[in-house]
Amino acid sequence: MASTPRFGVVALVVAAGRGRRAGGGLPKQYRALAGSTVLRRSLKAMRGHPAVDAVLAVIHPDDSALYAQSAAGLDLLPPVVGGATRQQSVKAGLEAIAAQGGANLVLIHDAARCMVDAATIDRVLGALVTDDGAVPALPVVDSLRRGVERIEDSIDRSGLWRVQTPQGFRFTAILAAHRDADAQEATDDAEIARADGLAVALVEGSERNMKLTRANDFQLAEALLGQAMRTACGLGFDVHAFGPGDHVWLCGVRVPHSHALVGHSDADVGLHALTDAVLGALGEGDIGQHFPPSDPQWRGASSDRFLAFAAGRVAERGGRIDHVDVTLICEQPKVGPHRDAMRLRLSELLGISPERTNVKATTTERLGFTGRGEGIAAQAMATLTLPCEGDRP
Ligand code: MG
C-alpha cells in the first residue's frame, strides 16, 4: 500500500445477509421502506455525510440486480461480493478498499440500520482522533434477567451497552485485526478489534439507529419516518369447468375428486381469484395481463407462482398483506376437510401468518352451473396496507 492512503474516510456498508425474518420474500436490506429501500437509505446516509469520501457495499452474489436498483444514481465504489459470514464479508470489503489504495479511517455499517443520523457518524469519527476504534452505543435501561421459563438469575445492567453501527476504525489497524482473526465468528468488528489489542471507545448512539430485523420493525420505522400508509382492498373472481381427471387443485392443495378442472395452468380457481384480488388492491390489473394464457410457458403451470408474484409486488411496493379471504363455490368436492391445509398453503405463499387467511365454501343450493356440478367458482378479497401515492421507490 502507498504510504499516503487514497481515501480519508471510507464507509463500508455490509449488505450480504439473507435476512428474511422480516417477511416479504426479499432479503430485508432490499425491502422498500417509505418510498426507498433499506439499503438505499443506508448508502445515502453514508454518501451524504461530508466527512465520507467513498462508499463501498458488500453484497451477496445473487443480489447484483437488486443492488443495481437500490444504488441507481448514487456515486459509489463498485460493490464487492461478500462471504458466507458477516465477518468474511467485512474482510472482503476491507481487502477491496486496500486494493484500491487504502484509507485513513473506515466506518463499517450494517445496511439494516438505515436511519443512522449524521450526528452519530460525527461522534464515531470524533473519537477516532484519540482511539483506534469507536462504536455508537446506548445504555441498557431495562432490567436484565436470565432464565428459560422462570427467572433464574439477575444481571446487573450497570456498565452494559447495546452496541450499534457504524463502527469506526483506523483502517490499517482493523484490516490487520481481520487478517489476524481466527475462524470463530465475531458478532461485530469491535470484537475483532479488541481481540487484536485495539482500544475501542464508546460514543453515544441513537434510538432511531435501530436495526430492522422483524416485520414489526418496518412498521415502527415507517412511523418514525412519517410514512403515510393507506388501506387498499381488491376483489377477485374466477371459474373453471370440470373435465376428465381424478383430482382438482384448490388454494394450492391437491384434492381428490371424480373430475379435474380444465384450464391452461393447473386451473386452481381459488389461487386465480386470490391473485386477482391482490393485483386489484395494488391497482395492477389482473392475472391475464401478467401471465397471458396465449403464452405457452404457463401451460400446466402451478398457480403458486401467480400468487407468489402478486405477493412479491406488494413487498416491492413497500406494502404488506393484512388479510385474505377466499370463498369456493361448488357442490363437490367437500372443502371442509382441506380448509386448514389451504390456509397454511396460502400463508406460505403470501409470507403471512395463517391467522391472516381464511378459506370458506358454499354451495348454490343446486342452482346454476355450480349447482349442476359443471365447474367451480371462487371469490376472493385481499386487504393490503400500501404507502400513499407519490412515494413509490
Ligand atoms: Mg382461472
CSV table of C-alpha atoms and ligand atoms in Angstrom, one decimal:
chain,number,residue,atom,x,y,z
A,1,MET,CA,0.0,0.0,0.0
A,2,ALA,CA,1.2,3.5,-0.8
A,3,SER,CA,2.4,5.5,2.2
A,4,THR,CA,-0.4,8.0,1.8
A,5,PRO,CA,-3.8,6.3,1.5
A,6,ARG,CA,-6.1,7.2,-1.3
A,7,PHE,CA,-9.1,8.0,0.8
A,8,GLY,CA,-9.6,9.8,4.1
A,9,VAL,CA,-12.8,8.1,5.3
A,10,VAL,CA,-14.4,5.1,3.5
A,11,ALA,CA,-17.8,3.8,4.6
A,12,LEU,CA,-18.2,0.0,4.2
A,13,VAL,CA,-21.9,-0.9,4.1
A,14,VAL,CA,-22.4,-4.6,4.8
A,15,ALA,CA,-25.4,-5.9,2.8
A,16,ALA,CA,-24.6,-9.5,2.1
A,17,GLY,CA,-27.0,-11.1,4.5
A,18,ARG,CA,-30.0,-13.2,3.6
A,19,GLY,CA,-32.2,-11.9,6.5
A,20,ARG,CA,-35.8,-12.9,5.7
A,21,ARG,CA,-37.2,-12.8,9.2
A,22,ALA,CA,-38.8,-9.5,8.2
A,23,GLY,CA,-41.0,-11.5,5.7
A,24,GLY,CA,-41.9,-10.4,2.2
A,25,GLY,CA,-39.6,-12.8,0.3
A,26,LEU,CA,-36.7,-10.3,-0.3
A,27,PRO,CA,-33.6,-10.0,1.9
A,28,LYS,CA,-34.5,-7.2,4.3
A,29,GLN,CA,-31.9,-4.8,3.0
A,30,TYR,CA,-33.7,-4.7,-0.3
A,31,ARG,CA,-37.2,-4.2,1.1
A,32,ALA,CA,-39.0,-1.0,0.4
A,33,LEU,CA,-39.3,1.5,3.3
A,34,ALA,CA,-41.1,4.7,3.0
A,35,GLY,CA,-40.6,5.3,-0.7
A,36,SER,CA,-37.0,4.0,-0.9
A,37,THR,CA,-35.2,0.7,0.0
A,38,VAL,CA,-33.5,-0.1,3.3
A,39,LEU,CA,-30.1,-0.4,1.5
A,40,ARG,CA,-30.5,2.8,-0.5
A,41,ARG,CA,-31.3,4.7,2.7
A,42,SER,CA,-28.1,3.4,4.3
A,43,LEU,CA,-26.0,4.1,1.2
A,44,LYS,CA,-27.4,7.7,1.0
A,45,ALA,CA,-26.8,8.3,4.7
A,46,MET,CA,-23.2,7.4,4.4
A,47,ARG,CA,-22.6,9.1,1.0
A,48,GLY,CA,-24.3,12.3,2.2
A,49,HIS,CA,-22.0,12.7,5.2
A,50,PRO,CA,-19.5,15.5,4.4
A,51,ALA,CA,-16.6,13.6,6.0
A,52,VAL,CA,-17.1,10.4,4.0
A,53,ASP,CA,-15.0,10.3,0.8
A,54,ALA,CA,-16.2,7.0,-0.6
A,55,VAL,CA,-18.8,4.3,0.0
A,56,LEU,CA,-18.4,0.6,-0.8
A,57,ALA,CA,-21.1,-2.0,-0.4
A,58,VAL,CA,-20.6,-5.7,0.3
A,59,ILE,CA,-23.3,-7.8,-1.3
A,60,HIS,CA,-24.5,-11.4,-1.8
A,61,PRO,CA,-23.5,-12.8,-5.3
A,62,ASP,CA,-27.2,-13.4,-6.1
A,63,ASP,CA,-28.2,-9.8,-5.4
A,64,SER,CA,-26.4,-7.9,-8.3
A,65,ALA,CA,-29.7,-6.8,-9.9
A,66,LEU,CA,-31.3,-5.8,-6.6
A,67,TYR,CA,-28.2,-3.9,-5.7
A,68,ALA,CA,-28.2,-2.0,-9.0
A,69,GLN,CA,-31.8,-0.9,-8.4
A,70,SER,CA,-31.0,0.3,-4.8
A,71,ALA,CA,-27.8,2.1,-5.8
A,72,ALA,CA,-29.0,3.7,-9.0
A,73,GLY,CA,-27.7,7.2,-9.5
A,74,LEU,CA,-25.6,7.2,-6.3
A,75,ASP,CA,-21.8,7.9,-6.5
A,76,LEU,CA,-20.4,4.7,-5.0
A,77,LEU,CA,-17.3,2.4,-5.4
A,78,PRO,CA,-18.2,-0.8,-7.3
A,79,PRO,CA,-19.7,-3.4,-4.9
A,80,VAL,CA,-17.8,-6.3,-3.6
A,81,VAL,CA,-19.1,-9.9,-3.2
A,82,GLY,CA,-19.2,-11.0,0.4
A,83,GLY,CA,-18.5,-14.3,2.1
A,84,ALA,CA,-20.6,-16.9,4.0
A,85,THR,CA,-20.5,-14.9,7.2
A,86,ARG,CA,-20.7,-11.3,8.2
A,87,GLN,CA,-17.0,-11.4,9.3
A,88,GLN,CA,-15.9,-12.8,5.9
A,89,SER,CA,-17.9,-10.1,4.2
A,90,VAL,CA,-16.4,-7.3,6.1
A,91,LYS,CA,-12.9,-8.7,5.5
A,92,ALA,CA,-13.7,-8.9,1.7
A,93,GLY,CA,-14.7,-5.2,1.8
A,94,LEU,CA,-11.6,-4.1,3.7
A,95,GLU,CA,-9.4,-6.0,1.3
A,96,ALA,CA,-11.1,-4.3,-1.6
A,97,ILE,CA,-10.5,-0.9,0.0
A,98,ALA,CA,-6.8,-1.8,0.5
A,99,ALA,CA,-6.6,-2.9,-3.2
A,100,GLN,CA,-8.0,0.5,-4.3
A,101,GLY,CA,-5.4,2.5,-2.4
A,102,GLY,CA,-6.5,2.3,1.3
A,103,ALA,CA,-8.0,4.8,3.7
A,104,ASN,CA,-7.1,6.6,6.9
A,105,LEU,CA,-10.4,5.7,8.6
A,106,VAL,CA,-13.2,3.2,7.8
A,107,LEU,CA,-16.8,3.2,9.0
A,108,ILE,CA,-18.3,-0.3,9.0
A,109,HIS,CA,-22.0,-0.1,8.9
A,110,ASP,CA,-24.9,-2.7,8.8
A,111,ALA,CA,-27.2,-1.9,5.9
A,112,ALA,CA,-30.2,-2.7,8.1
A,113,ARG,CA,-29.5,0.4,10.3
A,114,CYS,CA,-30.8,2.7,7.6
A,115,MET,CA,-31.9,5.5,9.8
A,116,VAL,CA,-28.4,6.4,11.1
A,117,ASP,CA,-28.0,10.1,11.5
A,118,ALA,CA,-25.1,12.4,10.8
A,119,ALA,CA,-24.6,13.3,14.5
A,120,THR,CA,-23.9,9.6,15.3
A,121,ILE,CA,-21.4,9.4,12.5
A,122,ASP,CA,-19.8,12.6,13.8
A,123,ARG,CA,-19.4,11.2,17.3
A,124,VAL,CA,-17.8,8.0,15.9
A,125,LEU,CA,-15.3,9.9,13.7
A,126,GLY,CA,-14.6,12.3,16.6
A,127,ALA,CA,-13.5,9.5,18.9
A,128,LEU,CA,-11.0,8.2,16.3
A,129,VAL,CA,-8.9,11.3,16.9
A,130,THR,CA,-7.7,9.6,20.1
A,131,ASP,CA,-8.8,5.9,19.8
A,132,ASP,CA,-8.1,3.1,17.3
A,133,GLY,CA,-11.8,2.3,17.2
A,134,ALA,CA,-15.2,3.7,18.3
A,135,VAL,CA,-18.7,2.3,18.4
A,136,PRO,CA,-22.1,4.1,19.0
A,137,ALA,CA,-23.9,2.5,21.9
A,138,LEU,CA,-26.9,3.1,24.2
A,139,PRO,CA,-27.0,2.1,27.9
A,140,VAL,CA,-29.3,-0.8,28.8
A,141,VAL,CA,-32.2,0.7,30.7
A,142,ASP,CA,-34.5,-2.4,31.1
A,143,SER,CA,-33.8,-4.8,34.0
A,144,LEU,CA,-31.9,-7.8,32.8
A,145,ARG,CA,-32.8,-11.3,33.9
A,146,ARG,CA,-31.5,-14.7,32.8
A,147,GLY,CA,-33.8,-17.8,32.7
A,148,VAL,CA,-35.7,-20.3,30.5
A,149,GLU,CA,-39.3,-20.3,31.7
A,150,ARG,CA,-38.7,-18.6,35.0
A,151,ILE,CA,-36.2,-16.1,36.2
A,152,GLU,CA,-33.1,-17.9,37.4
A,153,ASP,CA,-30.6,-15.1,37.8
A,154,SER,CA,-30.4,-11.3,37.8
A,155,ILE,CA,-27.8,-9.4,35.9
A,156,ASP,CA,-26.6,-6.0,36.9
A,157,ARG,CA,-27.2,-3.7,34.0
A,158,SER,CA,-24.8,-1.0,35.1
A,159,GLY,CA,-22.0,-0.7,32.6
A,160,LEU,CA,-23.8,-2.7,29.9
A,161,TRP,CA,-24.4,-1.2,26.5
A,162,ARG,CA,-26.3,-2.0,23.3
A,163,VAL,CA,-23.8,-1.6,20.5
A,164,GLN,CA,-24.8,-0.2,17.1
A,165,THR,CA,-23.0,0.6,13.8
A,166,PRO,CA,-21.3,2.4,12.1
A,167,GLN,CA,-18.2,1.2,14.0
A,168,GLY,CA,-15.2,3.3,13.1
A,169,PHE,CA,-11.6,2.3,13.0
A,170,ARG,CA,-8.2,3.3,11.8
A,171,PHE,CA,-8.1,1.4,8.5
A,172,THR,CA,-4.8,-0.3,8.7
A,173,ALA,CA,-5.5,-1.4,12.3
A,174,ILE,CA,-8.8,-3.0,11.6
A,175,LEU,CA,-7.6,-4.6,8.4
A,176,ALA,CA,-4.7,-6.2,10.3
A,177,ALA,CA,-7.2,-7.3,13.0
A,178,HIS,CA,-9.4,-9.0,10.5
A,179,ARG,CA,-6.4,-10.7,8.9
A,180,ASP,CA,-5.3,-11.9,12.3
A,181,ALA,CA,-8.8,-13.0,13.4
A,182,ASP,CA,-9.4,-16.7,13.8
A,183,ALA,CA,-12.3,-18.5,12.1
A,184,GLN,CA,-14.6,-18.1,15.2
A,185,GLU,CA,-17.3,-15.8,14.2
A,186,ALA,CA,-17.5,-12.4,16.0
A,187,THR,CA,-20.8,-10.6,16.1
A,188,ASP,CA,-19.2,-7.2,15.3
A,189,ASP,CA,-16.0,-5.6,14.4
A,190,ALA,CA,-15.3,-4.1,17.8
A,191,GLU,CA,-14.9,-7.7,19.0
A,192,ILE,CA,-12.4,-8.4,16.2
A,193,ALA,CA,-10.5,-5.2,17.1
A,194,ARG,CA,-10.4,-5.9,20.8
A,195,ALA,CA,-9.2,-9.4,20.1
A,196,ASP,CA,-6.2,-7.8,18.3
A,197,GLY,CA,-5.4,-5.5,21.2
A,198,LEU,CA,-7.1,-2.3,19.8
A,199,ALA,CA,-8.7,0.2,22.1
A,200,VAL,CA,-12.4,0.8,21.2
A,201,ALA,CA,-14.2,3.8,22.6
A,202,LEU,CA,-17.9,4.0,23.4
A,203,VAL,CA,-19.8,7.0,22.0
A,204,GLU,CA,-23.4,7.9,22.2
A,205,GLY,CA,-25.7,6.1,19.7
A,206,SER,CA,-29.2,6.9,18.7
A,207,GLU,CA,-32.6,5.2,19.4
A,208,ARG,CA,-33.6,5.9,15.8
A,209,ASN,CA,-30.5,4.0,14.6
A,210,MET,CA,-32.4,0.7,15.0
A,211,LYS,CA,-31.6,-2.5,13.2
A,212,LEU,CA,-34.5,-3.5,11.0
A,213,THR,CA,-35.0,-7.2,11.6
A,214,ARG,CA,-38.6,-8.3,12.0
A,215,ALA,CA,-41.8,-7.3,10.2
A,216,ASN,CA,-42.9,-5.0,13.1
A,217,ASP,CA,-39.6,-3.1,12.9
A,218,PHE,CA,-40.6,-1.9,9.4
A,219,GLN,CA,-43.9,-0.6,10.8
A,220,LEU,CA,-42.1,1.2,13.6
A,221,ALA,CA,-39.6,2.6,11.1
A,222,GLU,CA,-42.4,3.8,8.8
A,223,ALA,CA,-44.0,5.6,11.8
A,224,LEU,CA,-40.6,7.2,12.7
A,225,LEU,CA,-40.1,8.3,9.1
A,226,GLY,CA,-43.6,9.7,9.0
A,227,GLN,CA,-44.6,7.5,6.1
A,228,ALA,CA,-48.3,7.8,5.4
A,229,MET,CA,-49.9,4.4,4.6
A,230,ARG,CA,-53.3,3.6,3.2
A,231,THR,CA,-55.6,0.5,3.2
A,232,ALA,CA,-56.4,-1.0,-0.2
A,233,CYS,CA,-58.9,-3.8,-0.9
A,234,GLY,CA,-59.1,-5.9,-4.0
A,235,LEU,CA,-61.7,-8.4,-5.3
A,236,GLY,CA,-61.1,-11.5,-7.4
A,237,PHE,CA,-63.5,-13.9,-9.2
A,238,ASP,CA,-62.8,-17.0,-11.3
A,239,VAL,CA,-64.5,-20.0,-12.8
A,240,HIS,CA,-63.2,-23.3,-14.2
A,241,ALA,CA,-65.2,-26.1,-15.7
A,242,PHE,CA,-64.9,-29.7,-14.8
A,243,GLY,CA,-63.3,-32.2,-17.2
A,244,PRO,CA,-61.9,-35.7,-17.0
A,245,GLY,CA,-59.5,-36.4,-14.2
A,246,ASP,CA,-59.2,-37.6,-10.6
A,247,HIS,CA,-58.2,-34.5,-8.6
A,248,VAL,CA,-58.5,-30.7,-8.5
A,249,TRP,CA,-56.2,-28.1,-7.2
A,250,LEU,CA,-57.8,-25.6,-4.8
A,251,CYS,CA,-55.9,-22.9,-2.9
A,252,GLY,CA,-52.7,-24.7,-3.6
A,253,VAL,CA,-53.9,-28.1,-2.2
A,254,ARG,CA,-54.4,-31.2,-4.2
A,255,VAL,CA,-57.9,-32.5,-3.5
A,256,PRO,CA,-59.0,-36.0,-4.9
A,257,HIS,CA,-62.2,-35.8,-6.9
A,258,SER,CA,-64.1,-37.6,-9.7
A,259,HIS,CA,-63.2,-34.8,-12.1
A,260,ALA,CA,-60.4,-32.3,-12.8
A,261,LEU,CA,-60.7,-28.6,-13.5
A,262,VAL,CA,-60.0,-27.6,-17.1
A,263,GLY,CA,-57.6,-24.7,-17.7
A,264,HIS,CA,-54.4,-23.5,-19.3
A,265,SER,CA,-52.5,-23.7,-16.0
A,266,ASP,CA,-53.4,-26.1,-13.1
A,267,ALA,CA,-56.8,-24.4,-13.1
A,268,ASP,CA,-56.6,-23.6,-9.3
A,269,VAL,CA,-59.6,-21.4,-9.3
A,270,GLY,CA,-59.0,-20.3,-5.7
A,271,LEU,CA,-55.5,-19.1,-6.3
A,272,HIS,CA,-56.6,-17.4,-9.5
A,273,ALA,CA,-59.3,-15.4,-7.7
A,274,LEU,CA,-56.9,-14.5,-4.9
A,275,THR,CA,-54.1,-13.5,-7.3
A,276,ASP,CA,-56.6,-11.1,-9.0
A,277,ALA,CA,-57.7,-9.8,-5.6
A,278,VAL,CA,-54.1,-8.9,-4.6
A,279,LEU,CA,-53.4,-7.4,-8.1
A,280,GLY,CA,-56.7,-5.5,-7.8
A,281,ALA,CA,-55.7,-4.0,-4.4
A,282,LEU,CA,-52.4,-3.0,-6.0
A,283,GLY,CA,-54.1,-1.4,-8.9
A,284,GLU,CA,-52.0,-3.6,-11.2
A,285,GLY,CA,-54.6,-5.2,-13.5
A,286,ASP,CA,-55.3,-8.9,-13.5
A,287,ILE,CA,-53.6,-12.3,-13.7
A,288,GLY,CA,-54.1,-12.5,-17.5
A,289,GLN,CA,-52.1,-9.3,-18.1
A,290,HIS,CA,-49.1,-10.6,-16.2
A,291,PHE,CA,-49.4,-14.3,-17.3
A,292,PRO,CA,-51.1,-14.3,-20.7
A,293,PRO,CA,-53.0,-17.6,-21.5
A,294,SER,CA,-51.6,-17.3,-25.0
A,295,ASP,CA,-48.1,-17.8,-23.6
A,296,PRO,CA,-47.2,-21.5,-23.8
A,297,GLN,CA,-44.8,-21.2,-20.8
A,298,TRP,CA,-47.9,-21.1,-18.5
A,299,ARG,CA,-49.4,-24.4,-19.9
A,300,GLY,CA,-49.9,-26.6,-16.9
A,301,ALA,CA,-48.1,-24.2,-14.6
A,302,SER,CA,-48.6,-24.4,-10.9
A,303,SER,CA,-50.7,-21.4,-9.9
A,304,ASP,CA,-48.4,-21.0,-6.8
A,305,ARG,CA,-46.2,-18.8,-8.9
A,306,PHE,CA,-49.0,-16.4,-9.9
A,307,LEU,CA,-49.8,-15.7,-6.3
A,308,ALA,CA,-46.2,-15.5,-5.2
A,309,PHE,CA,-45.7,-13.0,-8.0
A,310,ALA,CA,-48.5,-10.8,-6.7
A,311,ALA,CA,-47.2,-11.1,-3.1
A,312,GLY,CA,-43.7,-10.1,-4.4
A,313,ARG,CA,-45.2,-7.0,-6.0
A,314,VAL,CA,-46.7,-6.0,-2.6
A,315,ALA,CA,-43.3,-6.2,-1.0
A,316,GLU,CA,-41.6,-4.3,-3.8
A,317,ARG,CA,-44.2,-1.5,-3.4
A,318,GLY,CA,-43.3,-1.3,0.3
A,319,GLY,CA,-46.7,-2.7,1.4
A,320,ARG,CA,-47.9,-5.6,3.4
A,321,ILE,CA,-50.8,-8.1,3.2
A,322,ASP,CA,-53.1,-7.7,6.2
A,323,HIS,CA,-55.7,-10.3,5.3
A,324,VAL,CA,-57.0,-12.6,2.5
A,325,ASP,CA,-60.4,-14.3,2.3
A,326,VAL,CA,-61.4,-16.9,-0.3
A,327,THR,CA,-64.9,-18.4,-0.9
A,328,LEU,CA,-65.0,-21.6,-3.0
A,329,ILE,CA,-68.4,-22.2,-4.6
A,330,CYS,CA,-69.3,-25.8,-5.5
A,331,GLU,CA,-71.4,-28.8,-4.6
A,332,GLN,CA,-68.4,-31.1,-4.7
A,333,PRO,CA,-65.7,-31.8,-3.6
A,334,LYS,CA,-66.2,-31.1,0.1
A,335,VAL,CA,-63.8,-28.3,1.1
A,336,GLY,CA,-64.0,-28.6,4.9
A,337,PRO,CA,-61.5,-31.4,5.4
A,338,HIS,CA,-58.9,-29.4,3.4
A,339,ARG,CA,-59.6,-26.0,4.8
A,340,ASP,CA,-56.7,-25.9,7.3
A,341,ALA,CA,-54.2,-27.2,4.7
A,342,MET,CA,-55.4,-24.5,2.3
A,343,ARG,CA,-55.0,-21.7,4.9
A,344,LEU,CA,-51.5,-23.0,5.7
A,345,ARG,CA,-50.6,-23.1,2.0
A,346,LEU,CA,-51.9,-19.5,1.4
A,347,SER,CA,-49.9,-18.3,4.4
A,348,GLU,CA,-46.7,-19.9,3.0
A,349,LEU,CA,-47.2,-18.4,-0.5
A,350,LEU,CA,-48.0,-14.9,0.9
A,351,GLY,CA,-45.5,-14.8,3.7
A,352,ILE,CA,-48.1,-14.1,6.3
A,353,SER,CA,-49.4,-15.9,9.4
A,354,PRO,CA,-52.3,-18.4,8.9
A,355,GLU,CA,-54.4,-16.2,11.1
A,356,ARG,CA,-54.4,-13.6,8.3
A,357,THR,CA,-56.0,-16.0,5.9
A,358,ASN,CA,-59.5,-17.5,5.6
A,359,VAL,CA,-61.0,-20.2,3.3
A,360,LYS,CA,-64.7,-20.9,3.2
A,361,ALA,CA,-67.0,-22.8,0.9
A,362,THR,CA,-70.6,-22.6,-0.1
A,363,THR,CA,-73.0,-24.4,-2.5
A,364,THR,CA,-75.5,-22.6,-4.6
A,365,GLU,CA,-78.4,-24.9,-3.5
A,366,ARG,CA,-78.0,-26.9,-6.7
A,367,LEU,CA,-78.8,-23.8,-8.8
A,368,GLY,CA,-76.8,-22.6,-11.8
A,369,PHE,CA,-73.6,-24.1,-13.3
A,370,THR,CA,-72.0,-24.8,-9.9
A,371,GLY,CA,-75.3,-26.4,-8.7
A,372,ARG,CA,-75.4,-28.7,-11.7
A,373,GLY,CA,-71.8,-29.7,-11.0
A,374,GLU,CA,-70.4,-28.3,-14.2
A,375,GLY,CA,-67.5,-26.4,-12.5
A,376,ILE,CA,-66.2,-24.5,-9.5
A,377,ALA,CA,-66.3,-20.7,-8.9
A,378,ALA,CA,-64.2,-18.8,-6.4
A,379,GLN,CA,-64.4,-15.3,-5.0
A,380,ALA,CA,-61.5,-13.6,-3.0
A,381,MET,CA,-60.8,-10.4,-1.2
A,382,ALA,CA,-57.4,-9.1,-0.3
A,383,THR,CA,-56.7,-6.3,2.2
A,384,LEU,CA,-53.3,-4.6,1.9
A,385,THR,CA,-51.5,-1.7,3.5
A,386,LEU,CA,-49.6,0.4,1.0
A,387,PRO,CA,-47.5,3.6,1.0
A,388,CYS,CA,-49.5,6.6,-0.1
A,389,GLU,CA,-49.3,7.7,-3.7
A,390,GLY,CA,-46.3,9.8,-4.8
A,391,ASP,CA,-44.0,7.7,-2.5
A,392,ARG,CA,-43.1,4.8,-4.9
A,393,PRO,CA,-39.5,3.8,-4.9
B,1,MG,MG,-58.5,-19.1,-13.9
